[in-house]
Short mmCIF file of N, CA and C in Angstrom, two decimals:
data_model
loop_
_atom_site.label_atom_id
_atom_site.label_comp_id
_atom_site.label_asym_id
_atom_site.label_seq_id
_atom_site.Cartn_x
_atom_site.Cartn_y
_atom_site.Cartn_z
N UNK A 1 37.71 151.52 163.58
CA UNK A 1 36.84 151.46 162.40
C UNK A 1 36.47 150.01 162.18
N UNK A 2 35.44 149.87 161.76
CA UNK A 2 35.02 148.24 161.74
C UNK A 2 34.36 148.53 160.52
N UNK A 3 33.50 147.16 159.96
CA UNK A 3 33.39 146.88 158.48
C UNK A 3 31.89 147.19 159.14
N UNK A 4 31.08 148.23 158.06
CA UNK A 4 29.76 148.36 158.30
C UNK A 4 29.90 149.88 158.59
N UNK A 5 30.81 150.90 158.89
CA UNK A 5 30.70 151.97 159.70
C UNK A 5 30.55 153.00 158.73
N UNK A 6 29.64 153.93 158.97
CA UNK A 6 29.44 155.27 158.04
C UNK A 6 29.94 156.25 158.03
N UNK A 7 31.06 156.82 157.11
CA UNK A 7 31.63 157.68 157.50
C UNK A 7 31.03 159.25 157.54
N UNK A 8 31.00 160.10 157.62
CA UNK A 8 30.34 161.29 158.11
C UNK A 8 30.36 161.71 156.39
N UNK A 9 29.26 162.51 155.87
CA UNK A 9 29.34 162.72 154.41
C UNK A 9 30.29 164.46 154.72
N UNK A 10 30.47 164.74 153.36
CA UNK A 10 30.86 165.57 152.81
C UNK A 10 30.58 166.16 151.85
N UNK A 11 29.74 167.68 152.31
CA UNK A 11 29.02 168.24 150.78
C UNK A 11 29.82 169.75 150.24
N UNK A 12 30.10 169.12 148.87
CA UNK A 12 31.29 170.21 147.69
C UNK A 12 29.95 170.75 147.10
N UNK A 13 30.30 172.34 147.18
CA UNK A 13 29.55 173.15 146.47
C UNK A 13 30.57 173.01 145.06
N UNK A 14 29.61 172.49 144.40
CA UNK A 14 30.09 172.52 142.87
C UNK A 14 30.32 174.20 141.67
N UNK A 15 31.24 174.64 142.16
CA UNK A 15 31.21 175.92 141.86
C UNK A 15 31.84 176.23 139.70
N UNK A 16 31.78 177.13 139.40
CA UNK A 16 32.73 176.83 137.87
C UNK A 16 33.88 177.23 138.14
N UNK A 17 34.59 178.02 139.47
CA UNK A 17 35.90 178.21 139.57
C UNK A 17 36.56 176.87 140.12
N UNK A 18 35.81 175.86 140.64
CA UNK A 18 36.12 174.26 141.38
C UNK A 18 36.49 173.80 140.11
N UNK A 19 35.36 173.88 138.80
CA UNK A 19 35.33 172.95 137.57
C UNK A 19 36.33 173.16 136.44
N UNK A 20 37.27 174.89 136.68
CA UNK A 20 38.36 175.02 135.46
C UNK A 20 39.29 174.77 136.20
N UNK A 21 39.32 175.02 137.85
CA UNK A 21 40.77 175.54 138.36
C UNK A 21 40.85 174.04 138.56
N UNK A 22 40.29 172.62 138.91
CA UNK A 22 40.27 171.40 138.61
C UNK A 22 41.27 170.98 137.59
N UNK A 23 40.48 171.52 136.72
CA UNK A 23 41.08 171.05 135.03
C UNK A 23 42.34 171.69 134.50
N UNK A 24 42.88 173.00 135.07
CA UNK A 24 43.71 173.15 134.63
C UNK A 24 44.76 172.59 135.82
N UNK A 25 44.67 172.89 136.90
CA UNK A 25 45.84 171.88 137.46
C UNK A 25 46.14 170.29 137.31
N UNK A 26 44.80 169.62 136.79
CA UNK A 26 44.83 168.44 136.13
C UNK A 26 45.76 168.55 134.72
N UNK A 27 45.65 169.44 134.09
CA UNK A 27 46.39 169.97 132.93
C UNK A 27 45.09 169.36 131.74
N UNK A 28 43.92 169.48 131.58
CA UNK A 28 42.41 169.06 130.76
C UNK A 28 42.18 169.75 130.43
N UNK A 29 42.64 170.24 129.28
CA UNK A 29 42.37 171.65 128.36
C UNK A 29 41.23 171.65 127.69
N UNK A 30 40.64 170.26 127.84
CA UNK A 30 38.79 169.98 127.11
C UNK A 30 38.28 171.31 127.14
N UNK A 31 37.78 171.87 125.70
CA UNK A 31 36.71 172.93 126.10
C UNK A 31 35.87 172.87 127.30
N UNK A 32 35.32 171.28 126.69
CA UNK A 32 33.83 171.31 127.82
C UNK A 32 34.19 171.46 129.38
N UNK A 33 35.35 171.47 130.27
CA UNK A 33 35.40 171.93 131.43
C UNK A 33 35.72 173.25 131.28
N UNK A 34 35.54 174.01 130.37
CA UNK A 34 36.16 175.52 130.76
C UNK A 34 35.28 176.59 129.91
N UNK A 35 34.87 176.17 129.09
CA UNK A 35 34.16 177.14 128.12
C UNK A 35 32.69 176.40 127.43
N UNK A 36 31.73 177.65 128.11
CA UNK A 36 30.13 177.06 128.32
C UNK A 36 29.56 176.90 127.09
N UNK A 37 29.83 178.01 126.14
CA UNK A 37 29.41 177.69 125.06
C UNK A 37 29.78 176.78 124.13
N UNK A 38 31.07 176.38 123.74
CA UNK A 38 31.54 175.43 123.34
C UNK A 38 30.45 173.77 124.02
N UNK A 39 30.75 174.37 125.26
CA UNK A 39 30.17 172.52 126.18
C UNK A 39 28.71 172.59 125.58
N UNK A 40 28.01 173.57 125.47
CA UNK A 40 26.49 173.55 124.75
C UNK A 40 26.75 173.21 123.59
N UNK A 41 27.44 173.38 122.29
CA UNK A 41 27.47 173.25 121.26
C UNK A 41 27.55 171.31 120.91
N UNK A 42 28.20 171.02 122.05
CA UNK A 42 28.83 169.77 122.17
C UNK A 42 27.47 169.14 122.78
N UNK A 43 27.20 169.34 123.33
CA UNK A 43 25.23 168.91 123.71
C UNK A 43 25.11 168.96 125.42
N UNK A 44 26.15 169.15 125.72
CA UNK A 44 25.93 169.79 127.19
C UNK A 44 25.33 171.03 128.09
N UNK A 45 24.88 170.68 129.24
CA UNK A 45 23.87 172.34 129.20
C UNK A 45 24.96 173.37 129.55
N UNK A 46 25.88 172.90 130.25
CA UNK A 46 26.93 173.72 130.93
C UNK A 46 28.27 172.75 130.97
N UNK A 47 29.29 173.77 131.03
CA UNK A 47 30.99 172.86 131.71
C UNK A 47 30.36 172.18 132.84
N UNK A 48 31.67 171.02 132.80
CA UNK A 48 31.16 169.52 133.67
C UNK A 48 32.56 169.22 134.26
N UNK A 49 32.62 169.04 135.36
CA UNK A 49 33.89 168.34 136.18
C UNK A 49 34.32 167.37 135.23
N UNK A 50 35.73 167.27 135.37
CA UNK A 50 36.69 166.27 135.15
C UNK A 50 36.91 165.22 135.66
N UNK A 51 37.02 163.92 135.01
CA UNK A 51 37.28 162.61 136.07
C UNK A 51 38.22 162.96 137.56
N UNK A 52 39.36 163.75 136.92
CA UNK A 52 40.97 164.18 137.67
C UNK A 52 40.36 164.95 138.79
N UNK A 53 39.46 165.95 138.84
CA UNK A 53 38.95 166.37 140.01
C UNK A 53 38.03 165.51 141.07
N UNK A 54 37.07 164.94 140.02
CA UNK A 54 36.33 164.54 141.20
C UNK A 54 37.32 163.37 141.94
N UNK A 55 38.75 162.42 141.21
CA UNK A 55 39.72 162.04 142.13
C UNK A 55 40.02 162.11 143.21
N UNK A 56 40.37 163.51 142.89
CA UNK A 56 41.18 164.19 143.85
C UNK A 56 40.07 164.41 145.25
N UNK A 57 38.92 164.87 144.84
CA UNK A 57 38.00 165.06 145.93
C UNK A 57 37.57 163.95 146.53
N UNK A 58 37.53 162.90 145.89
CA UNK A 58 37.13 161.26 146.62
C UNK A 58 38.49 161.09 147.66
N UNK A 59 39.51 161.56 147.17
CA UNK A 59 40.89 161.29 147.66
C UNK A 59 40.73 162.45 149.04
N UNK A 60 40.50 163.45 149.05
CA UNK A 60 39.96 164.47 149.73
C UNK A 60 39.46 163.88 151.17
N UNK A 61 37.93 163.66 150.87
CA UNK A 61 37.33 162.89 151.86
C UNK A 61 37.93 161.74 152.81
N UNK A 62 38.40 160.83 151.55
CA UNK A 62 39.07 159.43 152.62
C UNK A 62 40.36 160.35 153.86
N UNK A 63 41.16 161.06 152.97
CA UNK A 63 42.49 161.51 153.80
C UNK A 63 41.85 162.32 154.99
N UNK A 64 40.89 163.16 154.91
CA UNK A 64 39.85 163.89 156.11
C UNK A 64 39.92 163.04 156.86
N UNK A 65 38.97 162.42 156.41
CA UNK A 65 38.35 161.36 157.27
C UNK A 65 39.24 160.48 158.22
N UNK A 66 40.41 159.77 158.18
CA UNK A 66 41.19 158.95 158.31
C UNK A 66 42.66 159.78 158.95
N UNK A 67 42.65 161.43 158.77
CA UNK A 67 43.89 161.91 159.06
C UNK A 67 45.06 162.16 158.67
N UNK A 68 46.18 162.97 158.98
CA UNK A 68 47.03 163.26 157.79
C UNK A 68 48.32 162.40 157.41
N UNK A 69 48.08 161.17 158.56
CA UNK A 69 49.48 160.12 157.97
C UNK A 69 48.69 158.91 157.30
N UNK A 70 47.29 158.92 156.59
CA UNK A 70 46.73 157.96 155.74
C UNK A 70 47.24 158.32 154.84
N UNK A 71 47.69 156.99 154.10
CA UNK A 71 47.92 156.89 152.66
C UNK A 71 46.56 156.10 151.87
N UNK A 72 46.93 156.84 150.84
CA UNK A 72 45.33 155.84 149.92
C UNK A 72 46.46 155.09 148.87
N UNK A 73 45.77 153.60 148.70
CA UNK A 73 46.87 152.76 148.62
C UNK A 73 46.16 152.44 147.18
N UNK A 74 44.69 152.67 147.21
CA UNK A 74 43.72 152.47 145.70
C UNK A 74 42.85 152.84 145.23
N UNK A 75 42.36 154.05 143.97
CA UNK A 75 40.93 154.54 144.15
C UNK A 75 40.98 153.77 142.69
N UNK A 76 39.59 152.96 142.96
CA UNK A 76 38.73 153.02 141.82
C UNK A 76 37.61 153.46 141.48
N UNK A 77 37.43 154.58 140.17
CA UNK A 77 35.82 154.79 140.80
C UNK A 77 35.53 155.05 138.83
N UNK A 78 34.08 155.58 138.87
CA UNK A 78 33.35 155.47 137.73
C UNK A 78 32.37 156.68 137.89
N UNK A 79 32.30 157.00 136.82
CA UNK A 79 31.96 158.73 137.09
C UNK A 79 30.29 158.22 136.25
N UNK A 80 29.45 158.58 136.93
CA UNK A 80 27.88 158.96 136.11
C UNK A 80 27.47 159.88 135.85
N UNK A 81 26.61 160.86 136.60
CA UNK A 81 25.91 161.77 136.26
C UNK A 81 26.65 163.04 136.52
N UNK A 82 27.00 164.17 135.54
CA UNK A 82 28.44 165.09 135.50
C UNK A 82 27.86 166.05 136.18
N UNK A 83 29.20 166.67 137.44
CA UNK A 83 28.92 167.72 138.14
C UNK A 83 28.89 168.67 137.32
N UNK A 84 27.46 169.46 137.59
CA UNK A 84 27.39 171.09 136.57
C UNK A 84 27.74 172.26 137.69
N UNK A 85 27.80 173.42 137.12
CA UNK A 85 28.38 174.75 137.99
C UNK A 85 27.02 175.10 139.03
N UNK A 86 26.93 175.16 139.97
CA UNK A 86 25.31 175.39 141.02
C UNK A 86 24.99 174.03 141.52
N UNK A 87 25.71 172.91 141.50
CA UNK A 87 25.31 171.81 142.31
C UNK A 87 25.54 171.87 143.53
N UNK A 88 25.35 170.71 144.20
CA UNK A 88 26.20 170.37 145.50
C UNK A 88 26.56 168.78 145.51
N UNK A 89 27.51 168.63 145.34
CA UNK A 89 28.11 166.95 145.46
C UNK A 89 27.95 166.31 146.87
N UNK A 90 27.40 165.24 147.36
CA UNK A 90 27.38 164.68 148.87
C UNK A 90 28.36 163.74 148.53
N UNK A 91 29.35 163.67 149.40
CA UNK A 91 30.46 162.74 149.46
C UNK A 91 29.65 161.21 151.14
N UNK A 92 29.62 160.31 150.72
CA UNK A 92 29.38 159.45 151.56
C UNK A 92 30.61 158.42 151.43
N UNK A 93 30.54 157.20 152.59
CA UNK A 93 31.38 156.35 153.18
C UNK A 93 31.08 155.40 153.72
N UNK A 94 31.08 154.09 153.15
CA UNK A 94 31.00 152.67 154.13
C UNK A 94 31.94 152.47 154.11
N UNK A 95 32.69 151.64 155.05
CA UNK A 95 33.62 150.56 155.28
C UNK A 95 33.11 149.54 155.06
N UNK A 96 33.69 148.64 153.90
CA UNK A 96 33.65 147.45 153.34
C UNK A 96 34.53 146.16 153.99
N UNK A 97 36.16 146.67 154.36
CA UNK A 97 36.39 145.99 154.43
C UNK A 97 37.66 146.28 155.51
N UNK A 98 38.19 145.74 156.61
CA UNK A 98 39.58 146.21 157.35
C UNK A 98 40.54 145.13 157.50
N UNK A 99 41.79 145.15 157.30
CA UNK A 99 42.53 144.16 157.49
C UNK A 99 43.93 144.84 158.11
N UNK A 100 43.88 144.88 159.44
CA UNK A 100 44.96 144.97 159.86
C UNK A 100 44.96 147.09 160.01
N UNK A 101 45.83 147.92 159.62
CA UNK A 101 45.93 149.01 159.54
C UNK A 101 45.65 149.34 158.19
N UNK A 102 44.58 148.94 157.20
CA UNK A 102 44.03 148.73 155.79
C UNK A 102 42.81 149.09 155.48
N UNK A 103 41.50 149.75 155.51
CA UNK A 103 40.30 149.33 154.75
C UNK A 103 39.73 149.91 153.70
N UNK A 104 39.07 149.34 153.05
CA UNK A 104 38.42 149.46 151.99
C UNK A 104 37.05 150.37 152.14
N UNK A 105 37.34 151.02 151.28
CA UNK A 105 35.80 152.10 151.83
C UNK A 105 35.29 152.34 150.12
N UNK A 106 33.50 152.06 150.57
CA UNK A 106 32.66 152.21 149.17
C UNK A 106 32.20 153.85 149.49
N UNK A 107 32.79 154.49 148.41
CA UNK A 107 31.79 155.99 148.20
C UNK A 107 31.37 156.21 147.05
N UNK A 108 30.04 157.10 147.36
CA UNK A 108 29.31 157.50 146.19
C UNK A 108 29.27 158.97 146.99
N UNK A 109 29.34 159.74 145.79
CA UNK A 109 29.00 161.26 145.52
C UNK A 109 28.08 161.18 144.22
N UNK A 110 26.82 161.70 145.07
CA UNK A 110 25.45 162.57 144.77
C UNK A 110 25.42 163.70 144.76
N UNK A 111 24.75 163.88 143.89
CA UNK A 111 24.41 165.69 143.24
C UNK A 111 22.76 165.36 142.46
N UNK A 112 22.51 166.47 142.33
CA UNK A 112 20.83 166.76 142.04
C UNK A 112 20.37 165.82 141.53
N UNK A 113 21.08 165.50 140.39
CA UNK A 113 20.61 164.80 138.90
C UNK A 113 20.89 163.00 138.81
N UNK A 114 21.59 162.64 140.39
CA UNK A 114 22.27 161.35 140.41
C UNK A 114 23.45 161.39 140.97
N UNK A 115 23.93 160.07 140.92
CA UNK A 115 25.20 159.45 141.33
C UNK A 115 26.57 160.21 140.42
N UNK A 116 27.23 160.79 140.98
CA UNK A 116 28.31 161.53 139.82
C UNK A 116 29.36 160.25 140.14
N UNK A 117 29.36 159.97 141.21
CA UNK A 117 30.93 158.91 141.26
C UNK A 117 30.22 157.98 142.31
N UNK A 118 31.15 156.66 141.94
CA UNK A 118 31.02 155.59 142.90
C UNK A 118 32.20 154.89 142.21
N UNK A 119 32.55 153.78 143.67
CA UNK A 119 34.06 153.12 143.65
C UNK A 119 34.52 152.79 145.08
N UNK A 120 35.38 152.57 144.54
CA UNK A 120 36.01 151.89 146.45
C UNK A 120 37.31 152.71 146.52
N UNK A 121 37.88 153.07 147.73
CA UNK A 121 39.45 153.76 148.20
C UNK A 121 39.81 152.79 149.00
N UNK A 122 41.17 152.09 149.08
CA UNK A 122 41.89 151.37 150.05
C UNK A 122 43.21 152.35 150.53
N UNK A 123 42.43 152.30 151.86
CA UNK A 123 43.52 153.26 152.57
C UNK A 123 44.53 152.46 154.10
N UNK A 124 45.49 153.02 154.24
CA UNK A 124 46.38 152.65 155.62
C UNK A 124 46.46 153.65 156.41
N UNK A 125 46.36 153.56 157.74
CA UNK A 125 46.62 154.11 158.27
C UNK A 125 48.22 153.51 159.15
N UNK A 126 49.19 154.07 159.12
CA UNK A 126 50.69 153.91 159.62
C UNK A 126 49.90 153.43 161.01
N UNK A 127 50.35 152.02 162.08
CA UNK A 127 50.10 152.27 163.02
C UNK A 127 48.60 151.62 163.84
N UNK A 128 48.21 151.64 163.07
CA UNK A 128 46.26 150.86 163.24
C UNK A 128 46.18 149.63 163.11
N UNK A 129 47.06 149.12 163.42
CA UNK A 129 47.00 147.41 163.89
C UNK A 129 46.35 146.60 164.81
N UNK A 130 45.75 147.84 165.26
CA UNK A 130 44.64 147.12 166.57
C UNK A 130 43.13 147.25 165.59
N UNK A 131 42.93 147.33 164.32
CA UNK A 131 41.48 147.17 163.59
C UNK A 131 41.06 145.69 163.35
N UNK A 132 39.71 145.80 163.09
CA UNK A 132 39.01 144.55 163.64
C UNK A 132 39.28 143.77 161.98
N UNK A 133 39.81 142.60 161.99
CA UNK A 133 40.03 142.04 160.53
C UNK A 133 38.83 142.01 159.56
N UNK A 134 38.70 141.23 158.58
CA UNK A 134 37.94 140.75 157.65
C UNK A 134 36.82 139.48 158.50
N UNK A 135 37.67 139.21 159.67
CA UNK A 135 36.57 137.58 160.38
C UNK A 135 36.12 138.16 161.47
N UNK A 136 36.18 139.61 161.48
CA UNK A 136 35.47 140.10 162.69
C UNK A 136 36.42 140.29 164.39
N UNK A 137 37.46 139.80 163.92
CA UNK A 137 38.03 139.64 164.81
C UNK A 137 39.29 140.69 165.23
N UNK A 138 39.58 141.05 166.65
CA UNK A 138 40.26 142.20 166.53
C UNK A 138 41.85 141.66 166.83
N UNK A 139 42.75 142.59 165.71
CA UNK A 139 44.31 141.84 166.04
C UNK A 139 44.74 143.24 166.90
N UNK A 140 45.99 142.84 167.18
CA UNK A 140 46.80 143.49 167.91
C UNK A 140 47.09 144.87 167.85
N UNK A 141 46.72 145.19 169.15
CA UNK A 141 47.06 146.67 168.96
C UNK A 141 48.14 148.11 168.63
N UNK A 142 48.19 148.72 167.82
CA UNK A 142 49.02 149.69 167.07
C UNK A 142 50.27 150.05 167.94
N UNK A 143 51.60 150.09 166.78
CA UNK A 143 52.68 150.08 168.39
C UNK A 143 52.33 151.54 169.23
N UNK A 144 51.69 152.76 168.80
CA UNK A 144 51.92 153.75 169.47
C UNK A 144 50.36 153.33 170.29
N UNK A 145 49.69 152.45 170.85
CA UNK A 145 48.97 152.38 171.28
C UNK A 145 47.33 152.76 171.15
N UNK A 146 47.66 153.18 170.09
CA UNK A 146 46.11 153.34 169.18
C UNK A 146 45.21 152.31 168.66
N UNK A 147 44.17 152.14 169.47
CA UNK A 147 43.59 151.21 168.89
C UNK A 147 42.31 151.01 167.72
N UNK A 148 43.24 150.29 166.49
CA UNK A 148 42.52 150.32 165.55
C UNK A 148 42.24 151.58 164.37
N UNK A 149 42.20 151.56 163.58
CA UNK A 149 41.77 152.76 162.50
C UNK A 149 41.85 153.88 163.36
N UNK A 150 40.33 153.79 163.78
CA UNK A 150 39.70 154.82 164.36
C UNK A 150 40.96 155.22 165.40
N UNK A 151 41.07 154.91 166.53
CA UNK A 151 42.03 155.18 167.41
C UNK A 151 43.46 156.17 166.52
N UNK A 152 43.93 155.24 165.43
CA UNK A 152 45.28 155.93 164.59
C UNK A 152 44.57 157.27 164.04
N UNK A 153 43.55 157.38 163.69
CA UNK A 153 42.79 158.84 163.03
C UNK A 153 42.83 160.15 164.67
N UNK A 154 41.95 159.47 165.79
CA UNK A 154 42.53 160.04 167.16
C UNK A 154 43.68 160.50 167.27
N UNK A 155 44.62 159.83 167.13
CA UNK A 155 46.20 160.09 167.45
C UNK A 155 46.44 160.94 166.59
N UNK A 156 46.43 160.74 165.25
CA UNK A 156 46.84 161.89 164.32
C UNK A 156 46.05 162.91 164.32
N UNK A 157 45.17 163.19 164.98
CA UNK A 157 44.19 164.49 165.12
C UNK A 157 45.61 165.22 166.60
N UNK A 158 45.29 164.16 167.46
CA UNK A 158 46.19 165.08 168.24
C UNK A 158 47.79 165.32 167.98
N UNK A 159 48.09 164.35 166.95
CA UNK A 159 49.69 164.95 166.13
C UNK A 159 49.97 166.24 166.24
N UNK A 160 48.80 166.00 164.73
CA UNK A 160 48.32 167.52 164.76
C UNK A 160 48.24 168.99 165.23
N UNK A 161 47.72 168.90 166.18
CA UNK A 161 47.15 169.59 166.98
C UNK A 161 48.66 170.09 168.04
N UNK A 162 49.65 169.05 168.36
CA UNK A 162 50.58 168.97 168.85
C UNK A 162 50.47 168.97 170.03
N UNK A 163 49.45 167.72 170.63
CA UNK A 163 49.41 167.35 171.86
C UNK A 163 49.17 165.55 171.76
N UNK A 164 49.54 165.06 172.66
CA UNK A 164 48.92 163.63 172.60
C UNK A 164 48.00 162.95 173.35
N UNK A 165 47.21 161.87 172.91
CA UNK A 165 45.67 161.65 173.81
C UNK A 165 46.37 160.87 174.87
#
């Protein structure tokens, strides 16, 4: 993985069983994620995702993306335009930044009406020590021989899978 690289998007059908069953495992008893008329009364056209879900789904994407021994080490993000029930959310991905078995990735999730989220995830991958730094430059390669991000996401695909590349 290098700084500049796009990660493959990801599109969430924004459903209303996504937007309560969200909220109640978040434990967000807010009317407005669960009950429509209430959320109209309140000046909304319909129930609206929860910060705690769309989290979890930013969190979603990076761990996909990256494989199942990434840890996400930081999400910050900022919620705009609120997922309604009949959307579709596009999950996108730059790499901002890599240091070592580390990078920083900018996503925004789009839906009809706008930007619902944007923010950065800093994730590790165990092992990805062969990724190209912050000066462009590539350090040493991962002890299981994976080179770089990308390479440690390879390997853990074939973990997985329970074979090795």
């Amino acid at each position: 993985m290098r700084v500049g690289d796009v990660l493959p998007p990801l599109e969430i059908e924004i459903t209303r069983t996504l937007i309560v069953a969200g909220a109640i495992a978040s434990r967000d008893y807010q009317d407005v994620h669960h009950d429509a008329e209430l959320a109209r009364q309140k000046g909304s056209p319909d129930i609206f995702m929860n910060i705690l879900t769309t989290n979890g789904l930013v969190g979603r994407y990076i761990t996909d993306r990256f494989g199942p021994r990434s840890v996400l080490r930081r999400v910050a993000i900022r919620l705009g335009a609120p997922n309604y029930p009949g959307d579709t959310m596009v999950l996108t991905g730059t790499v901002e930044a890599v240091d070592g078995d580390t990078a920083t990735v900018r996503v925004v999730g789009a839906n009809g009406i706008g930007r619902h989220v944007t923010g950065t995830v800093t994730v590790t991958v165990p092992g990805a020590a062969g990724a190209v730094g912050a000066d462009g430059a590539r350090v040493a390669q991962g002890a299981e021989g994976a080179e770089g991000i990308e390479g440690a996401e390879d390997a853990a695909v074939h973990e997985a899978a329970g074979s090795r590349p």
